[in-house]
Amino acid sequence: LSIDKKAFNRHVVPILLFAVVGTLLSTLLTALIVNKGTLYLGTWCTTIPFVESLTFGALISSIDPIAVLSVLSNMGLSETDSIYVLIFGESLLNDGVAIVLFETLVHFLDESLVIDAEAVTAATIHFLVVAIGSVFVGVFSGVCCTWYYWAMHECHTPLVEVLMFVCWALLPYYVCDGMEWSGIVAVVATGFVMDTFVIGLRKESNSGQNEPTDIDPFHSPQVTPSNHGSRKNRRMIFSKDGHLSHQAKTHVGFVTQINATMMETAIFAYLGLFLCSSRYHWNFWLSVTAIGACVMSRAIMIPFLTFVANSFNRINHKTRVCRHERSRKNTDRTSPQTAVSIERNGVIIDRKMQVVLWFAGLRGAMSFALVENIPLFDTVTGQGSRLKAELKSMTSASIVFTVFVLGGCTFYLMERLEMTPKKDQNGFEMSPLLLADKQTGKQSPRTPLSKSPPSKNIDSWSPGEGSAHSSNNGGLPVRQRSNVGR
């Protein structure tokens, strides 16, 4: 709900590559490293078969960026900054892909199953059916929710609006869970639709801002059937203005954030309480292999897919520029819409951003929840895994290392890479771009805090530039902040 949709659309190419192709590639690389690593260690640890290695690779590829996003927010980065949008967008879609892949690979935990071309084809079809079906259920649920709020506009109290919002958001999860599809994918698809058409993307008009704030949330507004019908007929069903009341829009984000934080905290508390339980078979070399596989697979995946994304964006930018120049010669004028589309097209990920993206690959609650869903081996049916205890210890070791080591070092990494807003002698904060201008002798504008203009993202292209650019600081905007609250 909190991701900026315009920034998401501008970064959609690398986000989709990292979330879909990156998850598949990371799963395969992790499986190869775990399988070959444990086989090479021999007597030092238990050898993990390739099927269990693939299952571990799928569940450990789910990214949990909460710690990194909190660090980036505390450093002054906003929801429109490139690094913030890339991390948030990848994690938003990555979980769904990892869950569908995990549920597909769990069916291979069968001793009687022969892995051949037919089995791989069946698994691929199952993966596509679960993914597409879950997205369809989520979108359909979001459409029904939009119609419901349109039909019941101004008939509910703000309290009931928030409660029904939560119910509609959870409905596709239970539907997909009953069909053995991915409820998480359905919830993400529903969230996009509800955020766009139920909450709304446009800011409230002056009349909306002047609504009284002392409305009783437990009592319905006085709406007569006549004026309710005329008001409903004037409203579009799929409108980006949204259908929630002003007070419900104010509180629905807070309520959902509270629920998400409580669930995340409960899973981490469970992880900490049972970390030394007998249900975990701890082995030092297994833990080292799992951690190394997580780190190495992401270190290989990020540069490779970044090269693909940057190449695509450069080609797309050149194509748009050529079309723009051709249309300008034909019409002898420039369309404002065309200029804006070229200016906001794509993003280039530099090396500093790649390092931060590598550090942002934290594993968390989703990975731990998935490893708990691995079925134990059944001697009668021959289905399940004999190494669930080992997989749980490997998953827990990877979570602890990535959260505490990688997540804890993110702030110092950002400072080392000079990607954090810095302060001058007057207490202003400046991005590295302004600091570079200061070192070269150029005058950098300084405005009082009360008159500071809104920050603008500088990671897009403009028509006059010869090539796409992204500053060495990763495209971070200029920020001005006081020392209050630091």
PDB file of C-alpha atoms in Angstrom, residues 37-234:
ATOM      1  CA  GLY A  37      29.262 -27.891  -1.253  1.00  0.00           C
ATOM      2  CA  THR A  38      27.836 -30.530   1.087  1.00  0.00           C
ATOM      3  CA  LEU A  39      28.930 -33.284  -1.291  1.00  0.00           C
ATOM      4  CA  TYR A  40      32.482 -31.891  -1.296  1.00  0.00           C
ATOM      5  CA  LEU A  41      32.600 -31.611   2.512  1.00  0.00           C
ATOM      6  CA  GLY A  42      31.767 -35.314   2.737  1.00  0.00           C
ATOM      7  CA  THR A  43      32.156 -36.562   6.308  1.00  0.00           C
ATOM      8  CA  TRP A  44      32.010 -33.064   7.810  1.00  0.00           C
ATOM      9  CA  CYS A  45      28.252 -32.704   7.256  1.00  0.00           C
ATOM     10  CA  THR A  46      25.212 -34.413   5.792  1.00  0.00           C
ATOM     11  CA  THR A  47      24.981 -34.300   2.012  1.00  0.00           C
ATOM     12  CA  ILE A  48      21.848 -32.449   0.895  1.00  0.00           C
ATOM     13  CA  PRO A  49      20.236 -34.091  -2.182  1.00  0.00           C
ATOM     14  CA  PHE A  50      19.521 -31.914  -5.189  1.00  0.00           C
ATOM     15  CA  VAL A  51      15.723 -31.942  -4.695  1.00  0.00           C
ATOM     16  CA  GLU A  52      16.047 -30.746  -1.094  1.00  0.00           C
ATOM     17  CA  SER A  53      18.653 -28.229  -2.267  1.00  0.00           C
ATOM     18  CA  LEU A  54      16.200 -26.827  -4.823  1.00  0.00           C
ATOM     19  CA  THR A  55      13.489 -26.627  -2.173  1.00  0.00           C
ATOM     20  CA  PHE A  56      15.868 -24.798   0.157  1.00  0.00           C
ATOM     21  CA  GLY A  57      16.913 -22.483  -2.674  1.00  0.00           C
ATOM     22  CA  ALA A  58      13.277 -21.596  -3.364  1.00  0.00           C
ATOM     23  CA  LEU A  59      12.339 -20.827   0.235  1.00  0.00           C
ATOM     24  CA  ILE A  60      15.539 -18.924   0.991  1.00  0.00           C
ATOM     25  CA  SER A  61      15.147 -16.763  -2.131  1.00  0.00           C
ATOM     26  CA  SER A  62      12.245 -14.933  -0.509  1.00  0.00           C
ATOM     27  CA  ILE A  63      13.521 -11.456   0.412  1.00  0.00           C
ATOM     28  CA  ASP A  64      12.474  -9.673   3.605  1.00  0.00           C
ATOM     29  CA  PRO A  65      13.669  -6.041   3.349  1.00  0.00           C
ATOM     30  CA  ILE A  66      12.007  -4.626   6.490  1.00  0.00           C
ATOM     31  CA  ALA A  67      15.284  -3.981   8.296  1.00  0.00           C
ATOM     32  CA  VAL A  68      16.939  -2.395   5.246  1.00  0.00           C
ATOM     33  CA  LEU A  69      13.914  -0.227   4.430  1.00  0.00           C
ATOM     34  CA  SER A  70      13.766   1.017   8.017  1.00  0.00           C
ATOM     35  CA  VAL A  71      17.453   1.955   7.849  1.00  0.00           C
ATOM     36  CA  LEU A  72      16.970   3.745   4.521  1.00  0.00           C
ATOM     37  CA  SER A  73      13.956   5.611   5.888  1.00  0.00           C
ATOM     38  CA  ASN A  74      15.882   6.730   8.966  1.00  0.00           C
ATOM     39  CA  MET A  75      18.638   8.058   6.716  1.00  0.00           C
ATOM     40  CA  GLY A  76      16.144  10.342   4.953  1.00  0.00           C
ATOM     41  CA  LEU A  77      15.401   8.386   1.778  1.00  0.00           C
ATOM     42  CA  SER A  78      11.827   8.700   0.556  1.00  0.00           C
ATOM     43  CA  GLU A  79       9.445   6.355  -1.261  1.00  0.00           C
ATOM     44  CA  THR A  80      10.426   7.814  -4.644  1.00  0.00           C
ATOM     45  CA  ASP A  81      14.194   7.238  -4.366  1.00  0.00           C
ATOM     46  CA  SER A  82      15.548   4.619  -6.754  1.00  0.00           C
ATOM     47  CA  ILE A  83      17.203   2.361  -4.196  1.00  0.00           C
ATOM     48  CA  TYR A  84      14.114   2.409  -1.972  1.00  0.00           C
ATOM     49  CA  VAL A  85      11.733   1.598  -4.826  1.00  0.00           C
ATOM     50  CA  LEU A  86      13.947  -1.182  -6.196  1.00  0.00           C
ATOM     51  CA  ILE A  87      14.247  -2.943  -2.829  1.00  0.00           C
ATOM     52  CA  PHE A  88      10.583  -2.525  -1.958  1.00  0.00           C
ATOM     53  CA  GLY A  89       9.345  -3.501  -5.414  1.00  0.00           C
ATOM     54  CA  GLU A  90      11.532  -6.588  -5.605  1.00  0.00           C
ATOM     55  CA  SER A  91      10.422  -7.836  -2.189  1.00  0.00           C
ATOM     56  CA  LEU A  92       6.776  -7.137  -3.010  1.00  0.00           C
ATOM     57  CA  LEU A  93       6.780  -9.464  -6.042  1.00  0.00           C
ATOM     58  CA  ASN A  94       9.605 -11.772  -5.008  1.00  0.00           C
ATOM     59  CA  ASP A  95       7.647 -13.402  -2.181  1.00  0.00           C
ATOM     60  CA  GLY A  96       4.901 -14.553  -4.505  1.00  0.00           C
ATOM     61  CA  VAL A  97       7.287 -16.081  -7.032  1.00  0.00           C
ATOM     62  CA  ALA A  98       9.284 -17.834  -4.306  1.00  0.00           C
ATOM     63  CA  ILE A  99       6.145 -19.277  -2.698  1.00  0.00           C
ATOM     64  CA  VAL A 100       4.736 -20.617  -5.967  1.00  0.00           C
ATOM     65  CA  LEU A 101       8.112 -22.133  -6.844  1.00  0.00           C
ATOM     66  CA  PHE A 102       8.410 -23.675  -3.375  1.00  0.00           C
ATOM     67  CA  GLU A 103       4.942 -25.229  -3.555  1.00  0.00           C
ATOM     68  CA  THR A 104       5.818 -26.670  -6.964  1.00  0.00           C
ATOM     69  CA  LEU A 105       9.119 -28.180  -5.793  1.00  0.00           C
ATOM     70  CA  VAL A 106       7.555 -29.718  -2.685  1.00  0.00           C
ATOM     71  CA  HIS A 107       5.746 -32.180  -4.976  1.00  0.00           C
ATOM     72  CA  PHE A 108       9.153 -33.549  -6.000  1.00  0.00           C
ATOM     73  CA  LEU A 109       9.861 -34.684  -2.417  1.00  0.00           C
ATOM     74  CA  ASP A 110       8.746 -38.191  -3.310  1.00  0.00           C
ATOM     75  CA  GLU A 111      11.055 -41.209  -3.436  1.00  0.00           C
ATOM     76  CA  SER A 112       8.845 -42.964  -5.975  1.00  0.00           C
ATOM     77  CA  LEU A 113       8.909 -40.010  -8.369  1.00  0.00           C
ATOM     78  CA  VAL A 114      11.249 -40.272 -11.329  1.00  0.00           C
ATOM     79  CA  ILE A 115      12.502 -36.855 -12.413  1.00  0.00           C
ATOM     80  CA  ASP A 116      12.426 -36.868 -16.196  1.00  0.00           C
ATOM     81  CA  ALA A 117      11.242 -34.576 -18.962  1.00  0.00           C
ATOM     82  CA  GLU A 118       7.600 -35.424 -18.286  1.00  0.00           C
ATOM     83  CA  ALA A 119       7.913 -34.566 -14.588  1.00  0.00           C
ATOM     84  CA  VAL A 120       9.654 -31.272 -15.364  1.00  0.00           C
ATOM     85  CA  THR A 121       6.934 -30.373 -17.881  1.00  0.00           C
ATOM     86  CA  ALA A 122       4.220 -31.177 -15.356  1.00  0.00           C
ATOM     87  CA  ALA A 123       5.972 -29.050 -12.736  1.00  0.00           C
ATOM     88  CA  THR A 124       6.267 -26.135 -15.164  1.00  0.00           C
ATOM     89  CA  ILE A 125       2.563 -26.336 -16.000  1.00  0.00           C
ATOM     90  CA  HIS A 126       1.712 -26.488 -12.294  1.00  0.00           C
ATOM     91  CA  PHE A 127       3.863 -23.425 -11.639  1.00  0.00           C
ATOM     92  CA  LEU A 128       2.138 -21.421 -14.370  1.00  0.00           C
ATOM     93  CA  VAL A 129      -1.357 -22.533 -13.327  1.00  0.00           C
ATOM     94  CA  VAL A 130      -0.774 -21.611  -9.687  1.00  0.00           C
ATOM     95  CA  ALA A 131       0.811 -18.264 -10.548  1.00  0.00           C
ATOM     96  CA  ILE A 132      -1.784 -17.174 -13.130  1.00  0.00           C
ATOM     97  CA  GLY A 133      -4.698 -18.565 -11.140  1.00  0.00           C
ATOM     98  CA  SER A 134      -3.617 -16.812  -7.951  1.00  0.00           C
ATOM     99  CA  VAL A 135      -3.224 -13.506  -9.763  1.00  0.00           C
ATOM    100  CA  PHE A 136      -6.677 -13.931 -11.331  1.00  0.00           C
ATOM    101  CA  VAL A 137      -8.288 -14.627  -7.944  1.00  0.00           C
ATOM    102  CA  GLY A 138      -6.568 -11.573  -6.479  1.00  0.00           C
ATOM    103  CA  VAL A 139      -7.581  -9.241  -9.293  1.00  0.00           C
ATOM    104  CA  PHE A 140     -11.167 -10.553  -9.301  1.00  0.00           C
ATOM    105  CA  SER A 141     -11.405 -10.058  -5.541  1.00  0.00           C
ATOM    106  CA  GLY A 142     -10.062  -6.513  -5.905  1.00  0.00           C
ATOM    107  CA  VAL A 143     -12.642  -5.747  -8.613  1.00  0.00           C
ATOM    108  CA  CYS A 144     -15.461  -7.082  -6.427  1.00  0.00           C
ATOM    109  CA  CYS A 145     -14.168  -5.016  -3.513  1.00  0.00           C
ATOM    110  CA  THR A 146     -14.114  -1.900  -5.681  1.00  0.00           C
ATOM    111  CA  TRP A 147     -17.701  -2.510  -6.795  1.00  0.00           C
ATOM    112  CA  TYR A 148     -18.769  -3.081  -3.177  1.00  0.00           C
ATOM    113  CA  TYR A 149     -17.310   0.203  -1.944  1.00  0.00           C
ATOM    114  CA  TRP A 150     -18.784   2.033  -4.938  1.00  0.00           C
ATOM    115  CA  ALA A 151     -22.242   0.626  -4.201  1.00  0.00           C
ATOM    116  CA  MET A 152     -21.968   1.294  -0.445  1.00  0.00           C
ATOM    117  CA  HIS A 153     -20.363   4.723  -0.739  1.00  0.00           C
ATOM    118  CA  GLU A 154     -21.280   6.939   2.252  1.00  0.00           C
ATOM    119  CA  CYS A 155     -23.400   4.154   3.745  1.00  0.00           C
ATOM    120  CA  HIS A 156     -20.759   2.856   6.178  1.00  0.00           C
ATOM    121  CA  THR A 157     -19.077   4.482   9.135  1.00  0.00           C
ATOM    122  CA  PRO A 158     -15.283   4.890   8.859  1.00  0.00           C
ATOM    123  CA  LEU A 159     -14.857   2.067  11.370  1.00  0.00           C
ATOM    124  CA  VAL A 160     -16.874  -0.357   9.235  1.00  0.00           C
ATOM    125  CA  GLU A 161     -15.033   0.803   6.109  1.00  0.00           C
ATOM    126  CA  VAL A 162     -11.674  -0.116   7.645  1.00  0.00           C
ATOM    127  CA  LEU A 163     -12.974  -3.462   8.941  1.00  0.00           C
ATOM    128  CA  MET A 164     -14.453  -4.394   5.569  1.00  0.00           C
ATOM    129  CA  PHE A 165     -11.215  -3.330   3.872  1.00  0.00           C
ATOM    130  CA  VAL A 166      -9.266  -5.854   5.969  1.00  0.00           C
ATOM    131  CA  CYS A 167     -11.862  -8.567   5.292  1.00  0.00           C
ATOM    132  CA  TRP A 168     -11.716  -8.022   1.526  1.00  0.00           C
ATOM    133  CA  ALA A 169      -7.902  -8.041   1.642  1.00  0.00           C
ATOM    134  CA  LEU A 170      -7.807 -11.420   3.437  1.00  0.00           C
ATOM    135  CA  LEU A 171     -10.583 -13.062   1.395  1.00  0.00           C
ATOM    136  CA  PRO A 172      -8.437 -14.087  -1.639  1.00  0.00           C
ATOM    137  CA  TYR A 173      -5.856 -15.676   0.665  1.00  0.00           C
ATOM    138  CA  TYR A 174      -8.341 -18.183   2.058  1.00  0.00           C
ATOM    139  CA  VAL A 175      -9.852 -18.828  -1.377  1.00  0.00           C
ATOM    140  CA  CYS A 176      -6.443 -19.673  -2.863  1.00  0.00           C
ATOM    141  CA  ASP A 177      -5.432 -21.638   0.206  1.00  0.00           C
ATOM    142  CA  GLY A 178      -8.503 -23.836  -0.220  1.00  0.00           C
ATOM    143  CA  MET A 179      -7.609 -24.384  -3.880  1.00  0.00           C
ATOM    144  CA  GLU A 180      -3.948 -25.122  -2.986  1.00  0.00           C
ATOM    145  CA  TRP A 181      -2.822 -22.024  -4.821  1.00  0.00           C
ATOM    146  CA  SER A 182      -0.698 -19.159  -3.523  1.00  0.00           C
ATOM    147  CA  GLY A 183      -2.616 -16.901  -1.159  1.00  0.00           C
ATOM    148  CA  ILE A 184       0.296 -14.453  -0.923  1.00  0.00           C
ATOM    149  CA  VAL A 185       0.265 -13.829  -4.681  1.00  0.00           C
ATOM    150  CA  ALA A 186      -3.492 -13.266  -4.558  1.00  0.00           C
ATOM    151  CA  VAL A 187      -3.169 -10.817  -1.658  1.00  0.00           C
ATOM    152  CA  VAL A 188      -0.504  -8.818  -3.518  1.00  0.00           C
ATOM    153  CA  ALA A 189      -2.689  -8.627  -6.649  1.00  0.00           C
ATOM    154  CA  THR A 190      -5.696  -7.608  -4.550  1.00  0.00           C
ATOM    155  CA  GLY A 191      -3.630  -4.987  -2.772  1.00  0.00           C
ATOM    156  CA  PHE A 192      -2.650  -3.310  -6.042  1.00  0.00           C
ATOM    157  CA  VAL A 193      -6.271  -3.121  -7.208  1.00  0.00           C
ATOM    158  CA  MET A 194      -7.629  -1.942  -3.851  1.00  0.00           C
ATOM    159  CA  ASP A 195      -4.896   0.619  -3.404  1.00  0.00           C
ATOM    160  CA  THR A 196      -5.566   2.039  -6.869  1.00  0.00           C
ATOM    161  CA  PHE A 197      -9.371   2.133  -6.956  1.00  0.00           C
ATOM    162  CA  VAL A 198     -10.577   1.815  -3.342  1.00  0.00           C
ATOM    163  CA  ILE A 199      -8.069   4.040  -1.545  1.00  0.00           C
ATOM    164  CA  GLY A 200      -7.210   6.074  -4.644  1.00  0.00           C
ATOM    165  CA  LEU A 201      -4.008   7.448  -6.081  1.00  0.00           C
ATOM    166  CA  ARG A 202      -5.061  11.072  -6.434  1.00  0.00           C
ATOM    167  CA  LYS A 203      -4.762  13.527  -3.620  1.00  0.00           C
ATOM    168  CA  GLU A 204      -7.925  14.780  -2.055  1.00  0.00           C
ATOM    169  CA  SER A 205      -9.407  17.988  -3.394  1.00  0.00           C
ATOM    170  CA  ASN A 206      -9.905  21.052  -1.303  1.00  0.00           C
ATOM    171  CA  SER A 207     -13.429  20.004  -0.519  1.00  0.00           C
ATOM    172  CA  GLY A 208     -12.136  16.666   0.702  1.00  0.00           C
ATOM    173  CA  GLN A 209      -9.514  18.309   2.851  1.00  0.00           C
ATOM    174  CA  ASN A 210     -12.080  20.525   4.488  1.00  0.00           C
ATOM    175  CA  GLU A 211     -14.116  17.610   5.776  1.00  0.00           C
ATOM    176  CA  PRO A 212     -14.805  17.806   9.490  1.00  0.00           C
ATOM    177  CA  THR A 213     -12.415  15.726  11.552  1.00  0.00           C
ATOM    178  CA  ASP A 214     -14.740  15.288  14.522  1.00  0.00           C
ATOM    179  CA  ILE A 215     -16.973  12.730  12.784  1.00  0.00           C
ATOM    180  CA  ASP A 216     -18.013   9.878  15.055  1.00  0.00           C
ATOM    181  CA  PRO A 217     -16.527   6.720  13.480  1.00  0.00           C
ATOM    182  CA  PHE A 218     -19.209   4.547  15.134  1.00  0.00           C
ATOM    183  CA  HIS A 219     -22.225   6.286  13.581  1.00  0.00           C
ATOM    184  CA  SER A 220     -23.186   6.338   9.945  1.00  0.00           C
ATOM    185  CA  PRO A 221     -23.470   9.651   8.102  1.00  0.00           C
ATOM    186  CA  GLN A 222     -26.947  10.912   7.390  1.00  0.00           C
ATOM    187  CA  VAL A 223     -27.557   9.866   3.797  1.00  0.00           C
ATOM    188  CA  THR A 224     -31.013   9.825   2.284  1.00  0.00           C
ATOM    189  CA  PRO A 225     -31.852   7.339  -0.480  1.00  0.00           C
ATOM    190  CA  SER A 226     -32.385  10.088  -3.024  1.00  0.00           C
ATOM    191  CA  ASN A 227     -29.144  11.946  -2.628  1.00  0.00           C
ATOM    192  CA  HIS A 228     -27.225   8.673  -2.143  1.00  0.00           C
ATOM    193  CA  GLY A 229     -28.488   7.384  -5.490  1.00  0.00           C
ATOM    194  CA  SER A 230     -27.639  10.569  -7.349  1.00  0.00           C
ATOM    195  CA  ARG A 231     -24.230  10.767  -5.727  1.00  0.00           C
ATOM    196  CA  LYS A 232     -23.489   7.121  -6.579  1.00  0.00           C
ATOM    197  CA  ASN A 233     -24.542   7.621 -10.198  1.00  0.00           C
ATOM    198  CA  ARG A 234     -22.113  10.488 -10.570  1.00  0.00           C
TER     199      ARG A 234
END
